[in-house]
Amino acid sequence: INAEYGGGGGAGRAQPPDTFPVMSRLEVLHLGYNGISNLSLLQLYRLSNLKSLFLQGNDIVNVDGLQHSKELRELVLDRNKIKSLAESSFSDQWNLLELHIEENRLKSLSNFHPLQKLQRLYLGMNRVQDLAELEKLECLPALKEVSLTNNPVARRLMHRPLLVFRQPNLLSIDGIPIFCRRTGQGGHVFFRLPATEGGGGLPGINNKLHSTLQGGAPSSQVPQQSNPVRGAASLPIGANQNLVWKL
């Protein structure tokens, strides 16, 4: 092969050996906890049909070896050392549906814009501090589920109403489903929390509240704290399972 490739440079010259496709039917690859620090050395572009790639628990700092991996649907980069994403990090991942990048060192949420089909994004346990960073996720029109748990920006829970307001297609934030929302002045946003140990469903008052809101009740009928602060969280009277934000 080397002789054919290294010969006189004519039209019949073969591809260099490291560009030949390999394992063309491989769709799922697990490479977690292997001490990988340079993605480019993996030559992932040779796996032309790769759809799920697991790289958790490595030493990756830069996401720079995914070019030409155009068939990826699921990518797991949890527990690495990623501090930021370059503009080219996901340049060819327009088919990606799910991205796990938890337990890294991300402070910025820039350069997710190529991921136009992304539906689920997990960013827990990073270092995102500024609410303004969340606005950068507006470039993801298909996003339905996002998690920012254990980031500094999530400590006061203000990221949730902001995300709902900015991204109306979201169905779940931090693992909490959004089951009812009102937009506009004086609107409210509701999140359903996990049931308590004592019961398997919502208390009766919550069911009535949900039914009333579905029918378009005025906001004055929504149980809330007296003198609510704009953006503050409150609990429906007699329940601890539905969080209410006044927008």
Coordinates of C-alpha atoms in Angstrom, one line a residue:
I1 CA 0.0 0.0 0.0
N2 CA 2.8 2.4 0.9
A3 CA 4.5 1.8 -2.5
E4 CA 1.3 2.5 -4.4
Y5 CA 0.6 5.6 -2.4
G6 CA 4.2 6.9 -2.6
G7 CA 4.7 6.2 -6.3
G8 CA 4.9 8.9 -9.0
G9 CA 1.8 10.8 -8.0
G10 CA -0.3 9.9 -11.0
A11 CA -4.1 9.7 -11.3
G12 CA -4.2 6.1 -10.1
R13 CA -2.7 7.0 -6.8
A14 CA -4.6 5.4 -3.8
Q15 CA -5.8 7.0 -0.7
P16 CA -3.4 7.2 2.2
P17 CA -4.0 4.2 4.6
D18 CA -5.2 6.3 7.5
T19 CA -8.2 7.6 5.4
F20 CA -9.7 4.2 4.6
P21 CA -13.1 3.7 6.2
V22 CA -13.1 0.9 8.8
M23 CA -16.0 -1.0 10.5
S24 CA -18.5 0.6 8.2
R25 CA -21.4 -1.0 10.1
L26 CA -20.4 0.1 13.6
E27 CA -23.0 2.3 15.1
V28 CA -22.2 2.3 18.9
L29 CA -18.7 2.9 20.4
H30 CA -17.9 2.9 24.1
L31 CA -14.5 4.4 25.0
G32 CA -15.2 5.6 28.5
Y33 CA -12.4 5.8 31.1
N34 CA -9.5 5.2 28.7
G35 CA -7.3 8.2 29.5
I36 CA -8.1 9.8 26.1
S37 CA -6.9 13.4 25.9
N38 CA -6.9 14.0 22.1
L39 CA -10.0 13.1 20.1
S40 CA -8.2 13.7 16.8
L41 CA -6.0 10.7 17.3
L42 CA -9.0 8.4 17.4
Q43 CA -9.7 9.1 13.6
L44 CA -13.4 8.9 14.2
Y45 CA -14.1 10.1 10.7
R46 CA -13.2 6.6 9.5
L47 CA -16.3 5.3 11.3
S48 CA -18.8 6.5 8.7
N49 CA -21.9 5.1 10.3
L50 CA -21.2 5.9 13.9
K51 CA -24.4 7.0 15.7
S52 CA -23.6 6.8 19.5
L53 CA -20.3 7.7 21.0
F54 CA -19.5 7.3 24.7
L55 CA -16.3 9.2 25.9
Q56 CA -17.1 9.8 29.6
G57 CA -14.4 9.8 32.2
N58 CA -11.5 10.7 30.0
D59 CA -9.0 13.6 30.0
I60 CA -10.5 15.5 27.0
V61 CA -9.9 19.3 27.2
N62 CA -10.8 20.3 23.6
V63 CA -13.6 18.9 21.5
D64 CA -11.8 19.0 18.2
G65 CA -11.9 15.5 16.6
L66 CA -15.5 15.1 15.6
Q67 CA -15.3 16.6 12.1
H68 CA -17.0 14.4 9.5
S69 CA -18.8 12.3 12.1
K70 CA -22.1 13.5 10.5
E71 CA -24.2 10.5 11.5
L72 CA -23.8 11.0 15.3
R73 CA -27.2 11.0 17.2
E74 CA -25.9 10.6 20.8
L75 CA -22.6 11.9 22.3
V76 CA -21.5 11.5 25.9
L77 CA -18.6 13.7 27.1
D78 CA -19.4 13.6 30.9
R79 CA -16.6 13.8 33.4
N80 CA -13.8 15.2 31.2
K81 CA -11.9 18.5 31.5
I82 CA -13.6 20.6 28.9
K83 CA -13.4 24.3 29.6
S84 CA -14.9 25.7 26.5
L85 CA -16.2 24.8 23.0
A86 CA -14.6 26.1 19.8
E87 CA -16.7 27.2 16.9
S88 CA -15.6 24.1 15.0
S89 CA -16.3 21.6 17.9
F90 CA -19.7 20.5 16.6
S91 CA -19.4 21.9 13.0
D92 CA -20.6 18.6 11.4
Q93 CA -23.0 17.4 14.1
W94 CA -26.2 18.7 12.6
N95 CA -27.9 15.3 13.2
L96 CA -27.1 15.1 16.9
L97 CA -30.2 14.6 19.1
E98 CA -28.7 14.1 22.6
L99 CA -25.6 15.6 24.2
H100 CA -24.2 14.8 27.6
I101 CA -21.4 17.1 28.8
E102 CA -21.9 17.1 32.5
E103 CA -19.1 17.3 35.2
N104 CA -16.8 19.4 33.1
R105 CA -15.5 23.0 33.5
L106 CA -17.7 24.9 31.1
K107 CA -18.3 28.6 32.0
S108 CA -19.6 29.6 28.6
L109 CA -22.4 28.1 26.5
S110 CA -21.1 29.4 23.2
N111 CA -20.8 27.5 20.0
F112 CA -23.8 25.1 20.3
H113 CA -25.3 26.7 17.2
P114 CA -24.5 23.8 14.7
L115 CA -26.7 21.5 16.7
Q116 CA -30.0 22.4 15.0
K117 CA -31.7 19.1 15.7
L118 CA -30.5 18.7 19.3
Q119 CA -33.4 17.7 21.6
R120 CA -31.7 16.9 24.9
L121 CA -28.8 18.7 26.5
Y122 CA -27.3 17.8 29.9
L123 CA -25.0 20.4 31.4
G124 CA -25.1 19.6 35.1
M125 CA -22.1 20.1 37.4
N126 CA -20.3 22.7 35.2
R127 CA -19.3 26.2 36.1
V128 CA -21.9 28.3 34.3
Q129 CA -22.5 31.4 36.5
D130 CA -24.2 34.1 34.4
L131 CA -27.9 34.0 33.4
A132 CA -26.9 35.7 30.2
E133 CA -25.2 32.5 29.1
L134 CA -28.6 30.8 28.9
E135 CA -29.6 33.1 26.1
K136 CA -27.0 31.5 23.9
L137 CA -29.1 28.3 24.0
E138 CA -31.8 30.0 21.9
C139 CA -29.9 28.9 18.8
L140 CA -31.2 25.4 19.5
P141 CA -34.7 25.4 18.0
A142 CA -35.5 21.7 18.6
L143 CA -34.4 21.6 22.3
K144 CA -37.0 19.9 24.5
E145 CA -35.0 19.0 27.6
V146 CA -32.1 20.7 29.3
S147 CA -30.4 20.2 32.7
L148 CA -28.2 22.7 34.5
T149 CA -28.3 21.2 38.0
N150 CA -25.4 22.0 40.3
N151 CA -24.1 25.0 38.3
P152 CA -23.7 28.3 40.1
V153 CA -26.4 29.8 37.8
A154 CA -28.9 27.3 39.2
R155 CA -28.5 28.1 42.9
R156 CA -31.5 30.5 43.0
L157 CA -33.6 28.6 40.5
M158 CA -34.0 31.7 38.4
H159 CA -32.7 29.9 35.3
R160 CA -35.9 27.9 35.0
P161 CA -38.4 30.7 34.3
L162 CA -35.9 32.4 32.1
L163 CA -35.5 29.3 30.0
V164 CA -39.2 28.8 29.7
F165 CA -39.7 32.4 28.7
R166 CA -36.9 32.3 26.1
Q167 CA -37.6 28.8 24.7
P168 CA -41.3 27.9 24.5
N169 CA -40.6 24.5 23.1
L170 CA -39.0 23.2 26.3
L171 CA -40.8 20.3 28.0
S172 CA -38.4 19.6 30.9
I173 CA -35.8 21.6 32.9
D174 CA -33.5 19.9 35.3
G175 CA -35.6 16.7 35.0
I176 CA -38.8 18.6 36.1
P177 CA -41.6 18.5 33.5
I178 CA -43.4 21.7 32.6
F179 CA -47.1 20.8 32.7
C180 CA -48.7 24.2 32.4
R181 CA -47.5 27.6 31.3
R182 CA -49.0 31.0 30.8
T183 CA -47.2 33.7 28.8
G184 CA -47.7 37.4 28.7
Q185 CA -48.1 39.9 31.5
G186 CA -48.9 38.4 34.9
G187 CA -48.4 34.9 33.6
H188 CA -47.4 31.9 35.6
V189 CA -45.2 28.9 34.9
F190 CA -45.7 25.6 36.6
F191 CA -43.4 22.7 37.1
R192 CA -44.5 19.3 38.4
L193 CA -42.1 17.9 41.1
P194 CA -41.8 14.2 42.0
A195 CA -44.5 12.9 44.2
T196 CA -43.8 12.8 47.9
E197 CA -43.4 9.5 49.8
G198 CA -46.9 9.7 51.3
G199 CA -48.8 9.6 48.0
G200 CA -48.7 8.5 44.4
G201 CA -50.5 11.5 42.9
L202 CA -51.1 15.2 43.2
P203 CA -53.3 16.4 46.1
G204 CA -56.9 17.2 45.1
I205 CA -56.4 20.9 45.3
N206 CA -53.6 20.6 42.7
N207 CA -55.8 18.7 40.3
K208 CA -58.5 21.4 40.6
L209 CA -55.9 24.1 40.0
H210 CA -54.6 22.3 36.9
S211 CA -58.2 21.9 35.5
T212 CA -59.0 25.6 36.2
L213 CA -55.9 26.8 34.5
Q214 CA -56.5 24.5 31.5
G215 CA -59.9 26.3 31.2
G216 CA -58.2 29.7 31.2
A217 CA -58.8 31.0 34.7
P218 CA -57.7 34.6 35.4
S219 CA -54.3 34.8 37.1
S220 CA -56.0 36.2 40.3
Q221 CA -57.3 32.7 41.0
V222 CA -53.8 31.2 41.1
P223 CA -52.7 30.5 44.7
Q224 CA -49.5 32.3 45.4
Q225 CA -47.5 34.1 48.0
S226 CA -48.8 37.5 49.2
N227 CA -46.9 40.4 47.5
P228 CA -45.1 38.0 45.2
V229 CA -41.7 39.2 43.9
R230 CA -41.3 39.2 40.1
G231 CA -39.6 35.9 39.2
A232 CA -39.9 34.5 42.7
A233 CA -40.9 30.9 43.3
S234 CA -44.0 30.1 45.4
L235 CA -45.9 26.9 46.2
P236 CA -49.7 26.3 45.7
I237 CA -51.6 26.3 48.9
G238 CA -51.8 23.0 50.6
A239 CA -49.3 21.3 48.3
N240 CA -45.6 20.8 47.9
Q241 CA -45.5 19.3 44.5
N242 CA -46.1 22.1 42.0
L243 CA -43.7 25.0 41.8
V244 CA -45.1 28.3 40.5
W245 CA -43.2 31.2 39.0
K246 CA -44.8 34.6 38.5
L247 CA -43.3 36.1 35.3

